[in-house]
Amino acid sequence: MSFFIVSGLSGSGKTIALQALEDAGFYCIDNLPAALLPHFANQLLNGRDALGPAAIGIDARNRAFLAHVPESLKQLQAQGIKYRIVFLDADESILVKRFKETRRKHPMTDAATPLVEAIRLEKQLLEPLAFAASLRIDTTHTTPHELRHQVQAFARGEETAGVTLLFESFGFKHGTPLDADYVFDVRCLPNPYWQPELRPYTGLEAPVIEFMQRYDEVQAMFDEIRGFLERWLPRFEREDRTYLTVAIGCTGGLHRSVYLVSQLVEHFAAKGVKTQVRHREIK
């Protein structure tokens, strides 16, 4: 039975993630003190009135409670409760912008702690949860709709065994994804951007695909990334890893990275591996 712990930086979308799980049939409790986690998990999943799949939100509003997180996770394991941690993150400048736009108060700001310092302090306090996360989502460039979809897709993926490979294309000039487990830089490959007739297209469209297929180094890059993942995917499965985010970046995130991501998704999906795809710069 699924049991999720949802955490993350204030303003990164934790409420949206919990609402997405609730809509997917999860019983959700927000802002539970970490020390109560083992008791509540046991009651929700194994008690006489067990409620089925459940998700609990934990944040940094009470700093003292966070000190109990490592011990609480150990107790969950000792009780035989299989849990997954979903951690939400975002670029500091985006979090500042979101708080200013909504005019909401960050839970850790006070007369002596300005917003930026509060964000950095919260990030430090939540690091144990971020480190242990099964799924880490960078919402810097993610809409609420996209976040809902990604969380619900992760929840559905938990119903079947094996690692889900999430392939993400991005542009380095817009920043590196914070949630990537592996980042591959493909800016060394031939660039369709310098062909004026190809600029309006993306790596999903025939003119760019045909351009990329002309070059041996493009195929070599594909083979290297494919081989690396095929070599290590079984190890991740043995370690009970459920999600692996592979980010591939070029300069703008529209041509080379998109092409390679689409090729990798096609290859691994054909082999029966669970895959998801996100083209960050294609809106």
mmCIF file of C-alpha atoms in Angstrom:
data_model
loop_
_atom_site.group_PDB
_atom_site.id
_atom_site.type_symbol
_atom_site.label_atom_id
_atom_site.label_comp_id
_atom_site.label_asym_id
_atom_site.label_seq_id
_atom_site.Cartn_x
_atom_site.Cartn_y
_atom_site.Cartn_z
ATOM 1 C CA MET A 1 0.000 0.000 0.000
ATOM 2 C CA SER A 2 1.383 3.417 -0.975
ATOM 3 C CA PHE A 3 2.614 5.804 1.703
ATOM 4 C CA PHE A 4 4.126 9.098 0.601
ATOM 5 C CA ILE A 5 5.910 11.788 2.573
ATOM 6 C CA VAL A 6 5.651 15.125 0.778
ATOM 7 C CA SER A 7 8.014 17.920 1.710
ATOM 8 C CA GLY A 8 9.835 20.818 0.147
ATOM 9 C CA LEU A 9 10.647 24.483 0.277
ATOM 10 C CA SER A 10 7.855 26.938 1.013
ATOM 11 C CA GLY A 11 6.528 28.252 -2.283
ATOM 12 C CA SER A 12 7.729 25.258 -4.299
ATOM 13 C CA GLY A 13 4.291 23.645 -4.638
ATOM 14 C CA LYS A 14 3.826 21.233 -1.709
ATOM 15 C CA THR A 15 0.146 22.107 -1.349
ATOM 16 C CA ILE A 16 -0.451 21.445 -5.047
ATOM 17 C CA ALA A 17 1.358 18.102 -4.770
ATOM 18 C CA LEU A 18 -0.772 17.014 -1.811
ATOM 19 C CA GLN A 19 -3.944 18.098 -3.602
ATOM 20 C CA ALA A 20 -2.882 16.055 -6.639
ATOM 21 C CA LEU A 21 -2.429 12.979 -4.472
ATOM 22 C CA GLU A 22 -5.764 13.604 -2.763
ATOM 23 C CA ASP A 23 -7.450 13.755 -6.174
ATOM 24 C CA ALA A 24 -5.715 10.451 -7.001
ATOM 25 C CA GLY A 25 -7.395 8.760 -4.022
ATOM 26 C CA PHE A 26 -4.832 9.322 -1.261
ATOM 27 C CA TYR A 27 -5.775 10.256 2.293
ATOM 28 C CA CYS A 28 -3.661 13.351 2.989
ATOM 29 C CA ILE A 29 -2.560 15.104 6.190
ATOM 30 C CA ASP A 30 -0.507 18.283 5.988
ATOM 31 C CA ASN A 31 2.017 19.710 8.454
ATOM 32 C CA LEU A 32 2.319 16.612 10.634
ATOM 33 C CA PRO A 33 5.054 16.806 13.309
ATOM 34 C CA ALA A 34 7.835 14.424 12.267
ATOM 35 C CA ALA A 35 7.870 12.718 15.683
ATOM 36 C CA LEU A 36 4.285 11.520 15.102
ATOM 37 C CA LEU A 37 5.061 10.092 11.666
ATOM 38 C CA PRO A 38 5.556 6.397 12.618
ATOM 39 C CA HIS A 39 2.367 6.267 14.737
ATOM 40 C CA PHE A 40 0.192 7.937 12.111
ATOM 41 C CA ALA A 41 1.626 5.845 9.288
ATOM 42 C CA ASN A 42 0.912 2.637 11.167
ATOM 43 C CA GLN A 43 -2.657 3.701 11.964
ATOM 44 C CA LEU A 44 -3.372 4.906 8.431
ATOM 45 C CA LEU A 45 -2.015 1.782 6.742
ATOM 46 C CA ASN A 46 -2.427 -1.054 9.254
ATOM 47 C CA GLY A 47 -5.001 0.033 11.816
ATOM 48 C CA ARG A 48 -8.491 -1.370 12.186
ATOM 49 C CA ASP A 49 -9.837 1.547 10.156
ATOM 50 C CA ALA A 50 -7.011 1.653 7.612
ATOM 51 C CA LEU A 51 -7.679 4.303 4.996
ATOM 52 C CA GLY A 52 -5.680 2.981 2.073
ATOM 53 C CA PRO A 53 -2.965 4.938 0.258
ATOM 54 C CA ALA A 54 -1.876 7.925 2.311
ATOM 55 C CA ALA A 55 0.341 10.988 2.051
ATOM 56 C CA ILE A 56 1.667 13.170 4.848
ATOM 57 C CA GLY A 57 3.080 16.661 4.404
ATOM 58 C CA ILE A 58 6.090 17.743 6.457
ATOM 59 C CA ASP A 59 7.628 21.202 6.350
ATOM 60 C CA ALA A 60 9.910 23.449 8.366
ATOM 61 C CA ARG A 61 7.295 25.477 10.199
ATOM 62 C CA ASN A 62 8.311 23.847 13.480
ATOM 63 C CA ARG A 63 12.103 23.529 13.519
ATOM 64 C CA ALA A 64 12.200 21.380 16.643
ATOM 65 C CA PHE A 65 10.054 18.693 15.020
ATOM 66 C CA LEU A 66 12.479 18.350 12.091
ATOM 67 C CA ALA A 67 15.151 16.964 14.401
ATOM 68 C CA HIS A 68 12.987 13.831 14.674
ATOM 69 C CA VAL A 69 12.988 13.132 10.926
ATOM 70 C CA PRO A 70 15.972 10.689 10.746
ATOM 71 C CA GLU A 71 14.729 8.661 13.727
ATOM 72 C CA SER A 72 11.155 8.638 12.431
ATOM 73 C CA LEU A 73 12.287 7.277 9.058
ATOM 74 C CA LYS A 74 14.236 4.520 10.838
ATOM 75 C CA GLN A 75 11.115 3.596 12.818
ATOM 76 C CA LEU A 76 9.076 3.374 9.616
ATOM 77 C CA GLN A 77 11.614 0.928 8.211
ATOM 78 C CA ALA A 78 11.619 -1.085 11.429
ATOM 79 C CA GLN A 79 7.818 -1.347 11.234
ATOM 80 C CA GLY A 80 8.096 -2.655 7.683
ATOM 81 C CA ILE A 81 6.348 0.393 6.235
ATOM 82 C CA LYS A 82 7.503 1.099 2.684
ATOM 83 C CA TYR A 83 7.508 4.832 2.112
ATOM 84 C CA ARG A 84 8.421 7.201 -0.692
ATOM 85 C CA ILE A 85 9.543 10.794 -0.207
ATOM 86 C CA VAL A 86 8.540 13.439 -2.743
ATOM 87 C CA PHE A 87 10.604 16.595 -2.297
ATOM 88 C CA LEU A 88 9.829 19.871 -4.072
ATOM 89 C CA ASP A 89 12.516 22.425 -4.811
ATOM 90 C CA ALA A 90 12.888 25.604 -6.849
ATOM 91 C CA ASP A 91 15.489 28.199 -7.671
ATOM 92 C CA GLU A 92 15.962 30.790 -4.934
ATOM 93 C CA SER A 93 15.142 33.733 -7.208
ATOM 94 C CA ILE A 94 11.898 32.067 -8.301
ATOM 95 C CA LEU A 95 10.844 31.459 -4.700
ATOM 96 C CA VAL A 96 11.498 35.104 -3.873
ATOM 97 C CA LYS A 97 9.435 36.149 -6.890
ATOM 98 C CA ARG A 98 6.549 33.878 -5.914
ATOM 99 C CA PHE A 99 6.394 35.248 -2.364
ATOM 100 C CA LYS A 100 6.487 38.814 -3.612
ATOM 101 C CA GLU A 101 3.759 38.174 -6.195
ATOM 102 C CA THR A 102 1.420 36.460 -3.721
ATOM 103 C CA ARG A 103 2.366 38.812 -0.843
ATOM 104 C CA ARG A 104 2.475 35.827 1.457
ATOM 105 C CA LYS A 105 4.784 35.651 4.455
ATOM 106 C CA HIS A 106 7.454 32.975 4.439
ATOM 107 C CA PRO A 107 6.929 30.821 7.579
ATOM 108 C CA MET A 108 10.516 31.369 8.722
ATOM 109 C CA THR A 109 10.788 35.121 8.260
ATOM 110 C CA ASP A 110 10.727 37.465 11.229
ATOM 111 C CA ALA A 111 12.118 40.861 12.200
ATOM 112 C CA ALA A 112 15.668 39.474 12.176
ATOM 113 C CA THR A 113 15.335 37.058 9.222
ATOM 114 C CA PRO A 114 14.742 38.485 5.728
ATOM 115 C CA LEU A 115 13.151 36.410 2.977
ATOM 116 C CA VAL A 116 16.305 35.201 1.214
ATOM 117 C CA GLU A 117 17.896 34.146 4.494
ATOM 118 C CA ALA A 118 14.686 32.338 5.489
ATOM 119 C CA ILE A 119 14.695 30.377 2.220
ATOM 120 C CA ARG A 120 18.317 29.328 2.723
ATOM 121 C CA LEU A 121 17.698 28.338 6.338
ATOM 122 C CA GLU A 122 14.671 26.262 5.363
ATOM 123 C CA LYS A 123 16.666 24.526 2.637
ATOM 124 C CA GLN A 124 19.323 23.590 5.186
ATOM 125 C CA LEU A 125 16.770 22.271 7.680
ATOM 126 C CA LEU A 126 15.012 20.131 5.079
ATOM 127 C CA GLU A 127 18.203 18.671 3.606
ATOM 128 C CA PRO A 128 17.760 15.241 5.299
ATOM 129 C CA LEU A 129 14.418 14.823 3.549
ATOM 130 C CA ALA A 130 15.781 16.103 0.250
ATOM 131 C CA PHE A 131 18.690 13.668 0.452
ATOM 132 C CA ALA A 132 16.390 10.716 1.106
ATOM 133 C CA ALA A 133 13.848 11.646 -1.592
ATOM 134 C CA SER A 134 12.613 9.015 -4.026
ATOM 135 C CA LEU A 135 11.439 11.799 -6.319
ATOM 136 C CA ARG A 136 12.822 15.325 -6.321
ATOM 137 C CA ILE A 137 10.917 17.840 -8.436
ATOM 138 C CA ASP A 138 12.350 21.174 -9.509
ATOM 139 C CA THR A 139 9.331 23.459 -9.983
ATOM 140 C CA THR A 140 11.344 26.456 -11.188
ATOM 141 C CA HIS A 141 9.937 26.134 -14.712
ATOM 142 C CA THR A 142 6.905 23.972 -13.862
ATOM 143 C CA THR A 143 3.281 25.094 -14.041
ATOM 144 C CA PRO A 144 0.772 23.890 -11.404
ATOM 145 C CA HIS A 145 -0.844 21.687 -14.046
ATOM 146 C CA GLU A 146 2.487 20.093 -14.954
ATOM 147 C CA LEU A 147 3.305 19.515 -11.284
ATOM 148 C CA ARG A 148 -0.028 17.810 -10.680
ATOM 149 C CA HIS A 149 0.552 15.571 -13.681
ATOM 150 C CA GLN A 150 4.063 14.619 -12.598
ATOM 151 C CA VAL A 151 3.060 13.777 -9.016
ATOM 152 C CA GLN A 152 0.091 11.688 -10.138
ATOM 153 C CA ALA A 153 2.240 9.903 -12.739
ATOM 154 C CA PHE A 154 4.723 9.034 -10.001
ATOM 155 C CA ALA A 155 1.908 7.703 -7.812
ATOM 156 C CA ARG A 156 0.623 5.538 -10.667
ATOM 157 C CA GLY A 157 4.135 4.257 -11.352
ATOM 158 C CA GLU A 158 4.404 3.017 -7.769
ATOM 159 C CA GLU A 159 1.756 0.424 -8.571
ATOM 160 C CA THR A 160 4.211 -1.493 -10.778
ATOM 161 C CA ALA A 161 7.727 -2.685 -10.066
ATOM 162 C CA GLY A 162 10.916 -1.277 -11.538
ATOM 163 C CA VAL A 163 12.596 2.063 -12.044
ATOM 164 C CA THR A 164 10.875 4.835 -13.970
ATOM 165 C CA LEU A 165 13.228 6.810 -16.189
ATOM 166 C CA LEU A 166 12.248 10.468 -16.486
ATOM 167 C CA PHE A 167 14.068 12.084 -19.399
ATOM 168 C CA GLU A 168 14.165 15.870 -19.412
ATOM 169 C CA SER A 169 15.506 18.171 -22.111
ATOM 170 C CA PHE A 170 16.569 21.677 -21.114
ATOM 171 C CA GLY A 171 18.600 24.703 -22.154
ATOM 172 C CA PHE A 172 21.702 25.584 -20.136
ATOM 173 C CA LYS A 173 21.046 29.285 -20.697
ATOM 174 C CA HIS A 174 17.857 28.884 -18.634
ATOM 175 C CA GLY A 175 19.566 27.025 -15.778
ATOM 176 C CA THR A 176 20.319 23.410 -14.907
ATOM 177 C CA PRO A 177 17.419 21.368 -13.429
ATOM 178 C CA LEU A 178 17.726 21.000 -9.666
ATOM 179 C CA ASP A 179 16.027 17.599 -9.625
ATOM 180 C CA ALA A 180 18.287 15.758 -12.077
ATOM 181 C CA ASP A 181 20.132 12.623 -10.961
ATOM 182 C CA TYR A 182 22.323 12.775 -14.082
ATOM 183 C CA VAL A 183 23.027 15.701 -16.403
ATOM 184 C CA PHE A 184 24.472 15.183 -19.877
ATOM 185 C CA ASP A 185 25.825 18.179 -21.786
ATOM 186 C CA VAL A 186 25.317 17.823 -25.558
ATOM 187 C CA ARG A 187 26.359 21.348 -26.570
ATOM 188 C CA CYS A 188 29.352 19.795 -28.337
ATOM 189 C CA LEU A 189 27.094 18.315 -31.037
ATOM 190 C CA PRO A 190 26.278 19.986 -34.392
ATOM 191 C CA ASN A 191 23.737 22.729 -33.790
ATOM 192 C CA PRO A 192 20.644 23.074 -36.022
ATOM 193 C CA TYR A 193 20.190 26.613 -34.701
ATOM 194 C CA TRP A 194 22.877 27.852 -37.073
ATOM 195 C CA GLN A 195 20.773 26.710 -40.031
ATOM 196 C CA PRO A 196 18.261 29.585 -40.388
ATOM 197 C CA GLU A 197 15.676 27.340 -42.027
ATOM 198 C CA LEU A 198 15.752 24.966 -39.011
ATOM 199 C CA ARG A 199 15.390 27.528 -36.217
ATOM 200 C CA PRO A 200 11.564 27.471 -36.138
ATOM 201 C CA TYR A 201 11.519 23.718 -35.590
ATOM 202 C CA THR A 202 12.248 21.588 -32.511
ATOM 203 C CA GLY A 203 14.022 18.281 -32.090
ATOM 204 C CA LEU A 204 10.633 16.563 -32.355
ATOM 205 C CA GLU A 205 10.100 17.637 -35.941
ATOM 206 C CA ALA A 206 11.317 16.013 -39.138
ATOM 207 C CA PRO A 207 13.689 18.752 -40.433
ATOM 208 C CA VAL A 208 15.738 18.757 -37.205
ATOM 209 C CA ILE A 209 15.571 14.972 -36.871
ATOM 210 C CA GLU A 210 16.959 14.565 -40.379
ATOM 211 C CA PHE A 211 19.723 17.068 -39.610
ATOM 212 C CA MET A 212 20.762 15.261 -36.429
ATOM 213 C CA GLN A 213 20.744 11.854 -38.089
ATOM 214 C CA ARG A 214 23.430 12.942 -40.557
ATOM 215 C CA TYR A 215 26.179 13.063 -37.933
ATOM 216 C CA ASP A 216 28.061 10.111 -36.501
ATOM 217 C CA GLU A 217 28.889 11.996 -33.302
ATOM 218 C CA VAL A 218 25.186 12.380 -32.558
ATOM 219 C CA GLN A 219 24.736 8.622 -32.778
ATOM 220 C CA ALA A 220 27.867 8.129 -30.673
ATOM 221 C CA MET A 221 26.474 10.420 -27.945
ATOM 222 C CA PHE A 222 23.189 8.508 -27.991
ATOM 223 C CA ASP A 223 25.023 5.189 -27.725
ATOM 224 C CA GLU A 224 27.143 6.397 -24.791
ATOM 225 C CA ILE A 225 24.167 7.651 -22.772
ATOM 226 C CA ARG A 226 22.103 4.574 -23.630
ATOM 227 C CA GLY A 227 24.945 2.246 -22.674
ATOM 228 C CA PHE A 228 25.549 4.028 -19.376
ATOM 229 C CA LEU A 229 21.902 3.770 -18.367
ATOM 230 C CA GLU A 230 21.559 0.147 -19.473
ATOM 231 C CA ARG A 231 24.694 -0.721 -17.498
ATOM 232 C CA TRP A 232 23.509 0.841 -14.224
ATOM 233 C CA LEU A 233 19.705 0.546 -14.353
ATOM 234 C CA PRO A 234 19.689 -2.962 -12.803
ATOM 235 C CA ARG A 235 21.783 -1.664 -9.892
ATOM 236 C CA PHE A 236 19.278 1.105 -9.198
ATOM 237 C CA GLU A 237 16.475 -1.468 -9.239
ATOM 238 C CA ARG A 238 18.312 -3.637 -6.710
ATOM 239 C CA GLU A 239 18.691 -0.584 -4.471
ATOM 240 C CA ASP A 240 14.880 -0.191 -4.508
ATOM 241 C CA ARG A 241 15.114 3.055 -6.451
ATOM 242 C CA THR A 242 11.839 3.891 -8.158
ATOM 243 C CA TYR A 243 12.661 7.058 -10.094
ATOM 244 C CA LEU A 244 15.691 8.271 -12.020
ATOM 245 C CA THR A 245 15.758 11.703 -13.639
ATOM 246 C CA VAL A 246 18.102 12.042 -16.608
ATOM 247 C CA ALA A 247 18.521 15.612 -17.877
ATOM 248 C CA ILE A 248 20.040 16.348 -21.274
ATOM 249 C CA GLY A 249 20.952 19.923 -22.047
ATOM 250 C CA CYS A 250 21.963 21.970 -25.050
ATOM 251 C CA THR A 251 22.188 25.749 -25.321
ATOM 252 C CA GLY A 252 18.553 26.692 -25.833
ATOM 253 C CA GLY A 253 16.846 23.391 -25.061
ATOM 254 C CA LEU A 254 14.873 23.177 -28.299
ATOM 255 C CA HIS A 255 16.905 21.127 -30.774
ATOM 256 C CA ARG A 256 19.763 18.798 -29.804
ATOM 257 C CA SER A 257 18.631 17.902 -26.292
ATOM 258 C CA VAL A 258 15.029 17.413 -27.418
ATOM 259 C CA TYR A 259 16.115 15.100 -30.224
ATOM 260 C CA LEU A 260 18.267 12.927 -27.968
ATOM 261 C CA VAL A 261 15.633 12.734 -25.238
ATOM 262 C CA SER A 262 12.995 11.613 -27.737
ATOM 263 C CA GLN A 263 15.348 8.947 -29.119
ATOM 264 C CA LEU A 264 16.196 7.649 -25.636
ATOM 265 C CA VAL A 265 12.551 7.530 -24.582
ATOM 266 C CA GLU A 266 11.688 5.584 -27.727
ATOM 267 C CA HIS A 267 14.556 3.134 -27.134
ATOM 268 C CA PHE A 268 13.853 2.401 -23.456
ATOM 269 C CA ALA A 269 10.064 2.319 -23.854
ATOM 270 C CA ALA A 270 10.488 -0.302 -26.584
ATOM 271 C CA LYS A 271 12.466 -2.405 -24.100
ATOM 272 C CA GLY A 272 9.625 -2.273 -21.585
ATOM 273 C CA VAL A 273 11.189 0.283 -19.229
ATOM 274 C CA LYS A 274 8.750 2.733 -17.660
ATOM 275 C CA THR A 275 9.541 6.154 -19.095
ATOM 276 C CA GLN A 276 8.333 9.711 -18.764
ATOM 277 C CA VAL A 277 9.412 12.738 -20.758
ATOM 278 C CA ARG A 278 9.565 16.449 -20.071
ATOM 279 C CA HIS A 279 10.741 19.024 -22.617
ATOM 280 C CA ARG A 280 11.240 21.963 -20.297
ATOM 281 C CA GLU A 281 11.711 24.702 -22.856
ATOM 282 C CA ILE A 282 8.891 23.642 -25.196
ATOM 283 C CA LYS A 283 5.711 25.343 -24.048
#
